[in-house]
Structures are given as structure tokens and as C-alpha cells.
mmCIF file of C-alpha atoms in Angstrom:
data_model
loop_
_atom_site.group_PDB
_atom_site.id
_atom_site.type_symbol
_atom_site.label_atom_id
_atom_site.label_comp_id
_atom_site.label_asym_id
_atom_site.label_seq_id
_atom_site.Cartn_x
_atom_site.Cartn_y
_atom_site.Cartn_z
ATOM 1 C CA MET N 1 314.147 66.001 196.320
ATOM 2 C CA ARG N 2 312.461 63.256 196.494
ATOM 3 C CA LYS N 3 310.883 63.141 193.138
ATOM 4 C CA LEU N 4 313.546 64.908 190.994
ATOM 5 C CA ALA N 5 315.434 61.749 193.084
ATOM 6 C CA MET N 6 313.007 59.662 191.807
ATOM 7 C CA ILE N 7 312.598 60.955 188.545
ATOM 8 C CA LEU N 8 316.318 60.961 188.287
ATOM 9 C CA VAL N 9 315.412 57.167 188.661
ATOM 10 C CA ILE N 10 313.078 56.384 186.143
ATOM 11 C CA TYR N 11 315.380 58.267 183.456
ATOM 12 C CA ALA N 12 318.627 56.169 184.454
ATOM 13 C CA ALA N 13 315.734 52.878 184.098
ATOM 14 C CA LEU N 14 314.784 53.906 180.939
ATOM 15 C CA SER N 15 318.295 54.938 179.496
ATOM 16 C CA ALA N 16 319.321 51.763 179.977
ATOM 17 C CA ALA N 17 316.561 50.034 178.065
ATOM 18 C CA ALA N 18 316.630 52.063 175.490
ATOM 19 C CA ALA N 19 320.817 50.780 175.062
ATOM 20 C CA THR N 20 319.414 47.646 174.975
ATOM 21 C CA PRO N 21 320.375 45.867 171.052
ATOM 22 C CA TYR N 22 317.686 45.509 168.639
ATOM 23 C CA PHE N 23 318.206 43.294 165.549
ATOM 24 C CA LYS N 24 316.799 43.122 162.308
ATOM 25 C CA VAL N 25 317.240 40.680 158.879
ATOM 26 C CA ILE N 26 317.264 43.235 156.156
ATOM 27 C CA ASP N 27 317.978 40.994 153.345
ATOM 28 C CA ALA N 28 316.704 37.766 152.446
ATOM 29 C CA PRO N 29 317.185 37.188 148.978
ATOM 30 C CA ASP N 30 314.303 34.548 146.904
ATOM 31 C CA VAL N 31 317.048 31.530 144.972
ATOM 32 C CA SER N 32 316.694 29.403 142.639
ATOM 33 C CA MET N 33 318.606 26.073 142.730
ATOM 34 C CA ARG N 34 318.497 23.075 141.063
ATOM 35 C CA PRO N 35 317.479 18.998 143.407
ATOM 36 C CA ASN N 36 321.232 17.838 144.809
ATOM 37 C CA THR N 37 322.894 21.543 144.789
ATOM 38 C CA THR N 38 324.209 23.421 147.465
ATOM 39 C CA ILE N 39 324.499 27.338 146.809
ATOM 40 C CA THR N 40 325.181 30.383 149.103
ATOM 41 C CA LEU N 41 322.867 32.463 150.115
ATOM 42 C CA PRO N 42 324.167 35.563 151.400
ATOM 43 C CA ILE N 43 321.557 36.774 154.794
ATOM 44 C CA THR N 44 322.445 40.550 156.193
ATOM 45 C CA ILE N 45 321.279 41.905 159.822
ATOM 46 C CA GLN N 46 321.358 44.710 161.420
ATOM 47 C CA ASN N 47 321.668 46.059 165.129
ATOM 48 C CA ILE N 48 319.485 48.765 165.582
ATOM 49 C CA GLY N 49 319.649 49.577 168.564
ATOM 50 C CA GLY N 50 321.752 51.537 171.691
ATOM 51 C CA ASP N 51 324.233 48.625 172.684
ATOM 52 C CA GLY N 52 326.407 46.035 170.458
ATOM 53 C CA ALA N 53 325.733 42.765 171.118
ATOM 54 C CA TYR N 54 326.572 38.407 169.704
ATOM 55 C CA ALA N 55 323.854 37.692 167.431
ATOM 56 C CA ARG N 56 323.238 34.125 164.663
ATOM 57 C CA LEU N 57 320.478 33.169 161.935
ATOM 58 C CA VAL N 58 317.620 30.814 163.136
ATOM 59 C CA PHE N 59 315.438 29.456 160.576
ATOM 60 C CA ARG N 60 311.782 28.086 160.975
ATOM 61 C CA GLY N 61 309.821 26.403 157.776
ATOM 62 C CA LEU N 62 313.077 23.964 156.474
ATOM 63 C CA PRO N 63 311.121 21.533 154.848
ATOM 64 C CA PRO N 64 312.188 18.201 154.352
ATOM 65 C CA GLY N 65 314.623 18.069 152.137
ATOM 66 C CA ILE N 66 317.037 21.370 152.597
ATOM 67 C CA SER N 67 319.752 21.990 154.703
ATOM 68 C CA VAL N 68 321.376 25.311 156.077
ATOM 69 C CA SER N 69 325.065 25.353 157.377
ATOM 70 C CA ASN N 70 327.159 27.841 158.382
ATOM 71 C CA VAL N 71 324.926 29.374 160.940
ATOM 72 C CA THR N 72 325.928 28.045 163.794
ATOM 73 C CA ARG N 73 328.826 30.269 165.238
ATOM 74 C CA ALA N 74 327.541 34.211 166.404
ATOM 75 C CA ARG N 75 328.765 36.904 165.190
ATOM 76 C CA TRP N 76 329.403 40.220 167.189
ATOM 77 C CA VAL N 77 327.676 42.708 165.545
ATOM 78 C CA TYR N 78 328.747 46.664 167.178
ATOM 79 C CA PRO N 79 325.065 49.893 167.438
ATOM 80 C CA GLY N 80 324.277 51.044 163.597
ATOM 81 C CA GLY N 81 325.995 48.035 162.288
ATOM 82 C CA ARG N 82 325.857 45.573 159.288
ATOM 83 C CA MET N 83 326.922 42.252 159.118
ATOM 84 C CA THR N 84 326.110 39.700 156.094
ATOM 85 C CA PHE N 85 326.708 35.873 156.980
ATOM 86 C CA ASN N 86 326.846 33.510 153.844
ATOM 87 C CA VAL N 87 324.920 30.631 154.235
ATOM 88 C CA ASN N 88 325.278 26.938 152.092
ATOM 89 C CA LEU N 89 321.598 25.935 151.208
ATOM 90 C CA SER N 90 322.035 22.762 149.999
ATOM 91 C CA ALA N 91 319.005 20.927 148.854
ATOM 92 C CA GLY N 92 319.144 17.321 148.542
ATOM 93 C CA ASP N 93 317.061 14.595 146.112
ATOM 94 C CA ILE N 94 313.981 16.471 146.756
ATOM 95 C CA ALA N 95 310.926 17.305 144.373
ATOM 96 C CA PRO N 96 310.494 20.547 142.540
ATOM 97 C CA ALA N 97 308.189 23.178 144.594
ATOM 98 C CA ASN N 98 308.202 26.901 146.215
ATOM 99 C CA HIS N 99 309.178 26.403 149.315
ATOM 100 C CA THR N 100 309.052 29.732 152.178
ATOM 101 C CA ILE N 101 311.683 29.784 154.716
ATOM 102 C CA GLU N 102 311.322 32.234 157.730
ATOM 103 C CA VAL N 103 314.745 33.523 158.950
ATOM 104 C CA GLY N 104 315.430 34.861 162.170
ATOM 105 C CA ILE N 105 318.245 36.809 164.684
ATOM 106 C CA SER N 106 318.910 35.305 168.019
ATOM 107 C CA ALA N 107 320.634 37.553 170.245
ATOM 108 C CA LYS N 108 320.204 38.606 174.206
ATOM 109 C CA GLY N 109 318.289 41.126 175.097
ATOM 110 C CA SER N 110 316.958 41.736 170.902
ATOM 111 C CA PRO N 111 313.535 40.621 170.226
ATOM 112 C CA PRO N 112 312.438 38.170 168.175
ATOM 113 C CA ASN N 113 312.094 39.699 164.297
ATOM 114 C CA TYR N 114 311.940 36.634 161.438
ATOM 115 C CA ARG N 115 311.784 37.380 157.224
ATOM 116 C CA SER N 116 310.559 35.052 154.567
ATOM 117 C CA PHE N 117 312.165 34.392 151.424
ATOM 118 C CA HIS N 118 311.459 32.163 149.191
ATOM 119 C CA VAL N 119 313.509 28.908 148.002
ATOM 120 C CA VAL N 120 312.337 27.456 144.042
ATOM 121 C CA VAL N 121 313.240 23.973 143.725
ATOM 122 C CA GLU N 122 313.885 23.667 139.801
ATOM 123 C CA ASN N 123 313.196 20.943 137.467
ATOM 124 C CA VAL N 124 315.760 19.425 136.429
ATOM 125 C CA SER N 125 314.551 18.179 132.734
ATOM 126 C CA GLY N 126 312.478 22.241 132.150
ATOM 127 C CA VAL N 127 313.507 24.665 130.661
ATOM 128 C CA ALA N 128 317.407 25.913 131.849
ATOM 129 C CA GLY N 129 316.379 28.262 135.147
ATOM 130 C CA ILE N 130 318.643 31.513 135.835
ATOM 131 C CA ALA N 131 321.697 30.682 137.427
ATOM 132 C CA VAL N 132 321.370 31.738 140.667
ATOM 133 C CA GLU N 133 324.246 29.774 142.004
ATOM 134 C CA GLU N 134 326.391 31.226 139.519
ATOM 135 C CA ASN N 135 324.944 34.635 140.093
ATOM 136 C CA VAL N 136 325.563 34.737 144.042
ATOM 137 C CA GLN N 137 328.697 32.642 144.031
ATOM 138 C CA ALA N 138 330.406 35.389 141.460
ATOM 139 C CA GLU N 139 329.498 38.385 143.692
ATOM 140 C CA GLU N 140 332.105 38.616 146.394
ATOM 141 C CA HIS N 141 330.683 38.585 149.955
ATOM 142 C CA PRO N 142 333.053 39.122 152.635
ATOM 143 C CA GLU N 143 332.496 36.146 155.120
ATOM 144 C CA THR N 144 331.529 39.454 157.557
ATOM 145 C CA SER N 145 330.985 43.337 157.228
ATOM 146 C CA ASN N 146 330.635 45.631 159.792
ATOM 147 C CA VAL N 147 329.688 48.840 159.068
ATOM 148 C CA SER N 148 328.925 51.654 161.044
ATOM 149 C CA GLY N 149 328.121 55.446 160.072
ATOM 150 C CA ARG N 150 326.099 58.097 161.076
ATOM 151 C CA GLU N 151 323.045 57.368 158.370
ATOM 152 C CA GLU N 152 322.760 54.141 159.141
ATOM 153 C CA LYS N 153 322.608 54.901 163.423
ATOM 154 C CA GLN N 154 319.288 55.660 163.908
ATOM 155 C CA VAL N 155 317.943 57.768 167.451
ATOM 156 C CA HIS N 156 315.795 56.156 169.668
ATOM 157 C CA ALA N 157 312.541 57.993 170.277
ATOM 158 C CA ALA N 158 311.718 57.022 173.360
ATOM 159 C CA GLY N 159 315.350 57.902 174.702
ATOM 160 C CA ILE N 160 314.980 61.499 173.425
ATOM 161 C CA LEU N 161 312.000 61.878 174.860
ATOM 162 C CA TRP N 162 312.906 61.169 178.364
ATOM 163 C CA SER N 163 316.034 63.252 178.339
ATOM 164 C CA LEU N 164 313.988 66.216 177.539
ATOM 165 C CA LEU N 165 312.072 65.274 180.473
ATOM 166 C CA ALA N 166 314.924 65.103 182.395
ATOM 167 C CA THR N 167 316.150 68.324 181.279
ATOM 168 C CA VAL N 168 312.427 70.654 181.824
ATOM 169 C CA THR N 169 312.251 68.907 185.423
ATOM 170 C CA MET N 170 315.589 70.017 186.441
ATOM 171 C CA HIS N 171 314.906 73.421 184.736
ATOM 172 C CA ILE N 172 311.662 73.686 186.593
ATOM 173 C CA TRP N 173 313.534 72.479 190.188
ATOM 174 C CA ARG N 174 316.060 74.875 189.973
ATOM 175 C CA SER N 175 313.647 77.857 189.318
ATOM 176 C CA ARG N 176 311.570 76.829 191.779
ATOM 177 C CA ARG N 177 314.511 76.852 194.440
ATOM 178 C CA ARG N 178 315.477 79.945 193.939
#
């Protein structure tokens, strides 16, 4: 009886651990921009964990002269749900260069997850580049889109294994009682 109680306690603890949120940055597009401009950059995250949580974006490696806004507000993301943040990316009066920036997610209970994207600051007097600012603004991106569908939910292998172990243990315990 003590063994069964111990197994049930371990199973309950592992099931609770499997119900934590786990966020992943799934889309952070590379962009081109000119000095002294601001563009809207859609960054999409997904909660592939077993529990919902509030999440917000964090940035690493921002070079001097490039700034981000619209990232301070945390948003609720359901298990299996996606969220698109429309971030304003501004380039000041800086020299043309290729910068690598990392975007990550800050959420209680979720491990850190970062994804890199490139910001190419173009030369103003050079050949006209791709108007990424117009392309991004031309597409309609809602401020948030929370999608929770069967195809996007992921099952945790650890939870399945522990459920199977508990079922087998109960079966063995019942067969010994007879």
C-alpha cells in the first residue's frame, strides 16, 4: 500500500510539472529599413506547454540607434495558442549595417527561449531597396491572434509515459490483491 501511495504522489508531481507553460518564438522576420524610419514588425509566439500564462517579449543585442516599442504589455496565451505582437522597430540616425537582434519571451514558469533576426539598415543614397515597411504595413496583422486548434496542440511524452506507468502499476497491484 505504501508503494502505491508513493507512486501516486510521484505521478501527481510529474503531472503538475507537465502542466506548466512553455513558450517558443515561432516567427521573427528579417527586415530592411532606412535610417530615421519606423516599421511594424510582427513577432509570433506559441505556447506549446500544458497551461496558459501571461507572456511578453524581451530583446537582446539591440545596437545603439535602434529601439523597440509596444513590447511592455503582457498578453495571455492559452495552451496550444499563438499570439502575434506588432512591435514598432525604429532606426535613428545610424550608419548602414547588418545587425543581429534576439527576441525572447518572458513568462512565469517557462524556460528562456530566444530567436535571432536580422535588421539591415540600408544606405539612403544607395540603390532603392525593398520597401519592407510598406509590405509589413500593407498586410493586415491583428494586434493579437490567439489560435487554439487540434493541429497545434502538442502532447508531452513525459505525461503519457507517467500515465502509462501509473496504469500498469495499478493493474499489477490489483492482480496481486486477488
